[in-house]
Amino acid sequence: ALTTSGAAGDYIAALSGAMSERVTTSAWIPDRPSLTLAAEAHVLEKPRSRVGVASREAVALLRHSTLADEVGRWNPDVVHIVFGEGYPSALKAARSLASEGTPVAATWHDPKPHGQVFDRVQHAVAAQTMRTASGVHVHCESLVPDDVRAKTLVAELPAFPCPSCSGRTTQPMRAEGTIAMVGRFAPYKGIDQACAAL
């Protein structure tokens, strides 16, 4: 996971715990925010600013993947890119590992591109990561792009309702009081759902 901020960190902690109960699991995660995992953890130094992260990722396109070397030395049966699939360093690691015969799976969080320039760049990188991967995990059937459909696993319980997976959707929590939403003010962040809830 190349990012563990916010809910991503909770997800990684829970996933590593569940996986560690079944198979020998090792995780490569950023050093910030710090996480306590059930799996063996390998900490990756994360630049202190967004500019630093962007600079590192731009350079990653040109350099050999040292991350792939480190993961490869662990001799995994499979590697799962859980978060950060749109980072060039994830793409480079996926390509390097796949070329050496290691199966790579990847979760694609936003298979449909958004309008912002930076988001479109990340989407283009993520699309290349998915083409490299042996398997692609997505959260909802309606989001699966045709060019990766053959190797896609759709989540058993989608995170939000859609016409193609009705009846299999998790139910939202019910609560009274204030509804607070923190995030970019853009339709794809779920503002329409927040308005419907009101």
PDB file of C-alpha atoms in Angstrom:
ATOM      1  CA  ALA A   1       0.000   0.000   0.000  1.00  0.00           C
ATOM      2  CA  LEU A   2       1.567   3.280  -1.077  1.00  0.00           C
ATOM      3  CA  THR A   3      -0.878   5.329   0.976  1.00  0.00           C
ATOM      4  CA  THR A   4      -2.391   4.551   4.376  1.00  0.00           C
ATOM      5  CA  SER A   5      -3.996   7.890   5.257  1.00  0.00           C
ATOM      6  CA  GLY A   6      -7.440   7.981   6.831  1.00  0.00           C
ATOM      7  CA  ALA A   7      -9.715   5.019   6.173  1.00  0.00           C
ATOM      8  CA  ALA A   8      -7.022   3.356   4.060  1.00  0.00           C
ATOM      9  CA  GLY A   9      -4.989   2.729   7.209  1.00  0.00           C
ATOM     10  CA  ASP A  10      -7.940   1.091   8.960  1.00  0.00           C
ATOM     11  CA  TYR A  11      -8.548  -1.054   5.888  1.00  0.00           C
ATOM     12  CA  ILE A  12      -4.915  -2.174   5.690  1.00  0.00           C
ATOM     13  CA  ALA A  13      -4.837  -3.030   9.407  1.00  0.00           C
ATOM     14  CA  ALA A  14      -8.013  -5.111   9.125  1.00  0.00           C
ATOM     15  CA  LEU A  15      -6.926  -6.786   5.890  1.00  0.00           C
ATOM     16  CA  SER A  16      -3.488  -7.689   7.219  1.00  0.00           C
ATOM     17  CA  GLY A  17      -5.088  -9.211  10.298  1.00  0.00           C
ATOM     18  CA  ALA A  18      -7.522 -11.308   8.285  1.00  0.00           C
ATOM     19  CA  MET A  19      -4.839 -12.415   5.819  1.00  0.00           C
ATOM     20  CA  SER A  20      -2.324 -13.268   8.546  1.00  0.00           C
ATOM     21  CA  GLU A  21      -4.781 -15.754  10.040  1.00  0.00           C
ATOM     22  CA  ARG A  22      -4.758 -17.705   6.760  1.00  0.00           C
ATOM     23  CA  VAL A  23      -1.353 -17.290   5.109  1.00  0.00           C
ATOM     24  CA  THR A  24       2.077 -15.858   5.813  1.00  0.00           C
ATOM     25  CA  THR A  25       1.643 -12.176   5.023  1.00  0.00           C
ATOM     26  CA  SER A  26       4.065  -9.295   4.665  1.00  0.00           C
ATOM     27  CA  ALA A  27       3.108  -5.653   4.102  1.00  0.00           C
ATOM     28  CA  TRP A  28       5.023  -2.750   2.573  1.00  0.00           C
ATOM     29  CA  ILE A  29       3.548   0.501   3.905  1.00  0.00           C
ATOM     30  CA  PRO A  30       4.555   4.191   4.263  1.00  0.00           C
ATOM     31  CA  ASP A  31       6.116   5.298   7.549  1.00  0.00           C
ATOM     32  CA  ARG A  32       3.367   7.886   8.042  1.00  0.00           C
ATOM     33  CA  PRO A  33       0.807   7.573   9.488  1.00  0.00           C
ATOM     34  CA  SER A  34       2.274   4.746  11.561  1.00  0.00           C
ATOM     35  CA  LEU A  35       0.257   1.521  11.676  1.00  0.00           C
ATOM     36  CA  THR A  36       0.352  -1.519  13.903  1.00  0.00           C
ATOM     37  CA  LEU A  37      -0.223  -4.599  11.765  1.00  0.00           C
ATOM     38  CA  ALA A  38      -0.675  -8.282  12.449  1.00  0.00           C
ATOM     39  CA  ALA A  39       1.452  -8.936   9.363  1.00  0.00           C
ATOM     40  CA  GLU A  40       5.184  -8.428   9.110  1.00  0.00           C
ATOM     41  CA  ALA A  41       5.617  -4.762   8.159  1.00  0.00           C
ATOM     42  CA  HIS A  42       8.273  -3.199   5.922  1.00  0.00           C
ATOM     43  CA  VAL A  43       8.222   0.579   6.301  1.00  0.00           C
ATOM     44  CA  LEU A  44       8.778   2.825   3.272  1.00  0.00           C
ATOM     45  CA  GLU A  45      10.056   6.354   3.858  1.00  0.00           C
ATOM     46  CA  LYS A  46       7.437   8.874   2.759  1.00  0.00           C
ATOM     47  CA  PRO A  47       8.381  12.453   1.733  1.00  0.00           C
ATOM     48  CA  ARG A  48       7.174  15.150   4.125  1.00  0.00           C
ATOM     49  CA  SER A  49       5.156  17.132   1.566  1.00  0.00           C
ATOM     50  CA  ARG A  50       2.898  16.561  -1.433  1.00  0.00           C
ATOM     51  CA  VAL A  51       5.521  18.182  -3.617  1.00  0.00           C
ATOM     52  CA  GLY A  52       8.038  15.668  -2.283  1.00  0.00           C
ATOM     53  CA  VAL A  53       5.710  12.760  -3.029  1.00  0.00           C
ATOM     54  CA  ALA A  54       5.026  14.101  -6.536  1.00  0.00           C
ATOM     55  CA  SER A  55       8.765  14.523  -7.204  1.00  0.00           C
ATOM     56  CA  ARG A  56       9.507  10.998  -6.002  1.00  0.00           C
ATOM     57  CA  GLU A  57       6.766   9.563  -8.179  1.00  0.00           C
ATOM     58  CA  ALA A  58       7.915  11.475 -11.263  1.00  0.00           C
ATOM     59  CA  VAL A  59      11.437  10.085 -10.802  1.00  0.00           C
ATOM     60  CA  ALA A  60       9.996   6.575 -10.257  1.00  0.00           C
ATOM     61  CA  LEU A  61       8.963   6.472 -13.915  1.00  0.00           C
ATOM     62  CA  LEU A  62      12.592   6.716 -14.956  1.00  0.00           C
ATOM     63  CA  ARG A  63      14.280   4.459 -12.406  1.00  0.00           C
ATOM     64  CA  HIS A  64      14.437   0.745 -11.730  1.00  0.00           C
ATOM     65  CA  SER A  65      11.990  -0.306  -8.976  1.00  0.00           C
ATOM     66  CA  THR A  66      13.890  -0.919  -5.750  1.00  0.00           C
ATOM     67  CA  LEU A  67      10.504  -1.681  -4.149  1.00  0.00           C
ATOM     68  CA  ALA A  68      10.073  -4.596  -6.558  1.00  0.00           C
ATOM     69  CA  ASP A  69      13.564  -5.821  -5.668  1.00  0.00           C
ATOM     70  CA  GLU A  70      12.765  -5.770  -1.958  1.00  0.00           C
ATOM     71  CA  VAL A  71       9.387  -7.468  -2.389  1.00  0.00           C
ATOM     72  CA  GLY A  72      10.927 -10.014  -4.774  1.00  0.00           C
ATOM     73  CA  ARG A  73      13.542 -10.999  -2.192  1.00  0.00           C
ATOM     74  CA  TRP A  74      10.674 -12.014   0.092  1.00  0.00           C
ATOM     75  CA  ASN A  75       9.747 -14.520  -2.646  1.00  0.00           C
ATOM     76  CA  PRO A  76       5.949 -14.026  -2.524  1.00  0.00           C
ATOM     77  CA  ASP A  77       3.394 -16.289  -4.166  1.00  0.00           C
ATOM     78  CA  VAL A  78       1.336 -13.223  -5.043  1.00  0.00           C
ATOM     79  CA  VAL A  79       1.582  -9.458  -4.527  1.00  0.00           C
ATOM     80  CA  HIS A  80      -1.538  -7.330  -3.979  1.00  0.00           C
ATOM     81  CA  ILE A  81      -1.388  -3.579  -4.611  1.00  0.00           C
ATOM     82  CA  VAL A  82      -4.148  -2.459  -2.258  1.00  0.00           C
ATOM     83  CA  PHE A  83      -3.792   1.357  -2.286  1.00  0.00           C
ATOM     84  CA  GLY A  84      -1.792   3.682  -4.501  1.00  0.00           C
ATOM     85  CA  GLU A  85      -2.449   1.895  -7.785  1.00  0.00           C
ATOM     86  CA  GLY A  86      -2.223   5.258  -9.554  1.00  0.00           C
ATOM     87  CA  TYR A  87       1.320   5.943  -8.322  1.00  0.00           C
ATOM     88  CA  PRO A  88       4.113   5.458 -10.889  1.00  0.00           C
ATOM     89  CA  SER A  89       6.093   3.535  -8.263  1.00  0.00           C
ATOM     90  CA  ALA A  90       3.218   1.017  -8.057  1.00  0.00           C
ATOM     91  CA  LEU A  91       3.185   0.651 -11.840  1.00  0.00           C
ATOM     92  CA  LYS A  92       6.962   0.162 -11.990  1.00  0.00           C
ATOM     93  CA  ALA A  93       6.879  -2.413  -9.172  1.00  0.00           C
ATOM     94  CA  ALA A  94       3.991  -4.280 -10.813  1.00  0.00           C
ATOM     95  CA  ARG A  95       5.780  -4.431 -14.164  1.00  0.00           C
ATOM     96  CA  SER A  96       9.066  -5.538 -12.630  1.00  0.00           C
ATOM     97  CA  LEU A  97       7.485  -8.246 -10.469  1.00  0.00           C
ATOM     98  CA  ALA A  98       5.289  -9.522 -13.314  1.00  0.00           C
ATOM     99  CA  SER A  99       8.275  -9.709 -15.662  1.00  0.00           C
ATOM    100  CA  GLU A 100      10.020 -11.940 -13.118  1.00  0.00           C
ATOM    101  CA  GLY A 101       7.028 -14.272 -12.914  1.00  0.00           C
ATOM    102  CA  THR A 102       5.371 -13.036  -9.704  1.00  0.00           C
ATOM    103  CA  PRO A 103       1.568 -12.767 -10.034  1.00  0.00           C
ATOM    104  CA  VAL A 104       0.356  -9.251  -9.189  1.00  0.00           C
ATOM    105  CA  ALA A 105      -3.203  -8.372  -8.177  1.00  0.00           C
ATOM    106  CA  ALA A 106      -4.426  -4.804  -7.759  1.00  0.00           C
ATOM    107  CA  THR A 107      -7.481  -3.086  -6.340  1.00  0.00           C
ATOM    108  CA  TRP A 108      -8.797  -0.347  -8.636  1.00  0.00           C
ATOM    109  CA  HIS A 109     -10.647   2.217  -6.548  1.00  0.00           C
ATOM    110  CA  ASP A 110     -11.696   4.578  -9.338  1.00  0.00           C
ATOM    111  CA  PRO A 111     -12.007   2.676 -12.635  1.00  0.00           C
ATOM    112  CA  LYS A 112     -13.918   5.622 -14.125  1.00  0.00           C
ATOM    113  CA  PRO A 113     -11.736   8.721 -14.682  1.00  0.00           C
ATOM    114  CA  HIS A 114     -12.649  12.033 -13.069  1.00  0.00           C
ATOM    115  CA  GLY A 115     -12.396  15.475 -14.604  1.00  0.00           C
ATOM    116  CA  GLN A 116      -9.518  17.052 -12.678  1.00  0.00           C
ATOM    117  CA  VAL A 117      -6.092  17.063 -14.373  1.00  0.00           C
ATOM    118  CA  PHE A 118      -4.232  15.333 -11.521  1.00  0.00           C
ATOM    119  CA  ASP A 119      -6.963  12.709 -11.222  1.00  0.00           C
ATOM    120  CA  ARG A 120      -6.751  11.988 -14.952  1.00  0.00           C
ATOM    121  CA  VAL A 121      -2.986  11.498 -14.690  1.00  0.00           C
ATOM    122  CA  GLN A 122      -3.406   9.082 -11.768  1.00  0.00           C
ATOM    123  CA  HIS A 123      -6.141   7.262 -13.666  1.00  0.00           C
ATOM    124  CA  ALA A 124      -3.882   6.821 -16.698  1.00  0.00           C
ATOM    125  CA  VAL A 125      -1.140   5.347 -14.489  1.00  0.00           C
ATOM    126  CA  ALA A 126      -3.634   3.097 -12.672  1.00  0.00           C
ATOM    127  CA  ALA A 127      -4.965   1.827 -16.010  1.00  0.00           C
ATOM    128  CA  GLN A 128      -1.438   0.706 -16.923  1.00  0.00           C
ATOM    129  CA  THR A 129      -1.053  -0.964 -13.514  1.00  0.00           C
ATOM    130  CA  MET A 130      -4.276  -2.898 -14.138  1.00  0.00           C
ATOM    131  CA  ARG A 131      -3.140  -4.029 -17.566  1.00  0.00           C
ATOM    132  CA  THR A 132       0.031  -5.387 -15.927  1.00  0.00           C
ATOM    133  CA  ALA A 133      -1.824  -7.158 -13.109  1.00  0.00           C
ATOM    134  CA  SER A 134      -2.938 -10.784 -13.358  1.00  0.00           C
ATOM    135  CA  GLY A 135      -6.099  -9.969 -11.414  1.00  0.00           C
ATOM    136  CA  VAL A 136      -8.077  -6.781 -10.781  1.00  0.00           C
ATOM    137  CA  HIS A 137     -10.330  -6.195  -7.767  1.00  0.00           C
ATOM    138  CA  VAL A 138     -13.098  -3.572  -7.997  1.00  0.00           C
ATOM    139  CA  HIS A 139     -15.882  -2.620  -5.608  1.00  0.00           C
ATOM    140  CA  CYS A 140     -18.857  -2.542  -7.963  1.00  0.00           C
ATOM    141  CA  GLU A 141     -19.872  -4.410 -11.136  1.00  0.00           C
ATOM    142  CA  SER A 142     -20.981  -1.241 -12.935  1.00  0.00           C
ATOM    143  CA  LEU A 143     -17.451   0.200 -12.723  1.00  0.00           C
ATOM    144  CA  VAL A 144     -15.613  -2.634 -14.479  1.00  0.00           C
ATOM    145  CA  PRO A 145     -13.962  -1.380 -17.703  1.00  0.00           C
ATOM    146  CA  ASP A 146     -14.344  -3.704 -20.671  1.00  0.00           C
ATOM    147  CA  ASP A 147     -10.606  -4.008 -21.306  1.00  0.00           C
ATOM    148  CA  VAL A 148      -9.971  -5.671 -17.912  1.00  0.00           C
ATOM    149  CA  ARG A 149     -13.311  -7.462 -17.474  1.00  0.00           C
ATOM    150  CA  ALA A 150     -11.854 -10.921 -18.128  1.00  0.00           C
ATOM    151  CA  LYS A 151      -9.508 -10.720 -15.144  1.00  0.00           C
ATOM    152  CA  THR A 152     -11.728  -8.793 -12.712  1.00  0.00           C
ATOM    153  CA  LEU A 153     -13.024  -9.903  -9.314  1.00  0.00           C
ATOM    154  CA  VAL A 154     -15.946  -7.807  -8.084  1.00  0.00           C
ATOM    155  CA  ALA A 155     -16.339  -7.278  -4.342  1.00  0.00           C
ATOM    156  CA  GLU A 156     -18.916  -9.580  -2.798  1.00  0.00           C
ATOM    157  CA  LEU A 157     -20.565  -6.693  -0.951  1.00  0.00           C
ATOM    158  CA  PRO A 158     -20.350  -3.469  -2.976  1.00  0.00           C
ATOM    159  CA  ALA A 159     -19.687  -0.315  -0.984  1.00  0.00           C
ATOM    160  CA  PHE A 160     -22.523   1.665  -2.558  1.00  0.00           C
ATOM    161  CA  PRO A 161     -25.775   0.938  -4.439  1.00  0.00           C
ATOM    162  CA  CYS A 162     -25.948   0.741  -8.215  1.00  0.00           C
ATOM    163  CA  PRO A 163     -28.428  -0.793 -10.700  1.00  0.00           C
ATOM    164  CA  SER A 164     -26.195  -3.708 -11.687  1.00  0.00           C
ATOM    165  CA  CYS A 165     -25.643  -4.992  -8.147  1.00  0.00           C
ATOM    166  CA  SER A 166     -28.985  -4.316  -6.465  1.00  0.00           C
ATOM    167  CA  GLY A 167     -29.827  -6.745  -3.703  1.00  0.00           C
ATOM    168  CA  ARG A 168     -26.139  -7.368  -2.916  1.00  0.00           C
ATOM    169  CA  THR A 169     -25.354  -3.929  -1.513  1.00  0.00           C
ATOM    170  CA  THR A 170     -24.341  -3.152   2.052  1.00  0.00           C
ATOM    171  CA  GLN A 171     -26.913  -1.078   3.901  1.00  0.00           C
ATOM    172  CA  PRO A 172     -25.933   2.406   5.113  1.00  0.00           C
ATOM    173  CA  MET A 173     -25.803   3.129   8.838  1.00  0.00           C
ATOM    174  CA  ARG A 174     -28.794   4.966  10.288  1.00  0.00           C
ATOM    175  CA  ALA A 175     -28.233   7.827  12.715  1.00  0.00           C
ATOM    176  CA  GLU A 176     -29.895  10.993  13.933  1.00  0.00           C
ATOM    177  CA  GLY A 177     -28.234  14.369  14.233  1.00  0.00           C
ATOM    178  CA  THR A 178     -25.759  16.265  12.119  1.00  0.00           C
ATOM    179  CA  ILE A 179     -24.369  14.797   8.899  1.00  0.00           C
ATOM    180  CA  ALA A 180     -20.794  15.968   8.368  1.00  0.00           C
ATOM    181  CA  MET A 181     -18.900  15.397   5.131  1.00  0.00           C
ATOM    182  CA  VAL A 182     -15.188  16.061   4.712  1.00  0.00           C
ATOM    183  CA  GLY A 183     -13.719  15.897   1.220  1.00  0.00           C
ATOM    184  CA  ARG A 184     -13.396  17.580  -2.137  1.00  0.00           C
ATOM    185  CA  PHE A 185     -16.574  19.398  -3.194  1.00  0.00           C
ATOM    186  CA  ALA A 186     -17.157  17.374  -6.344  1.00  0.00           C
ATOM    187  CA  PRO A 187     -20.054  15.097  -7.401  1.00  0.00           C
ATOM    188  CA  TYR A 188     -17.987  11.891  -7.453  1.00  0.00           C
ATOM    189  CA  LYS A 189     -17.224  12.309  -3.734  1.00  0.00           C
ATOM    190  CA  GLY A 190     -20.820  11.389  -2.900  1.00  0.00           C
ATOM    191  CA  ILE A 191     -22.385  14.804  -2.436  1.00  0.00           C
ATOM    192  CA  ASP A 192     -25.493  13.565  -4.243  1.00  0.00           C
ATOM    193  CA  GLN A 193     -25.857  10.799  -1.653  1.00  0.00           C
ATOM    194  CA  ALA A 194     -25.386  13.262   1.220  1.00  0.00           C
ATOM    195  CA  CYS A 195     -28.122  15.471  -0.246  1.00  0.00           C
ATOM    196  CA  ALA A 196     -30.428  12.478  -0.673  1.00  0.00           C
ATOM    197  CA  ALA A 197     -29.809  11.516   2.942  1.00  0.00           C
ATOM    198  CA  LEU A 198     -30.846  15.005   4.072  1.00  0.00           C
TER     199      LEU A 198
END
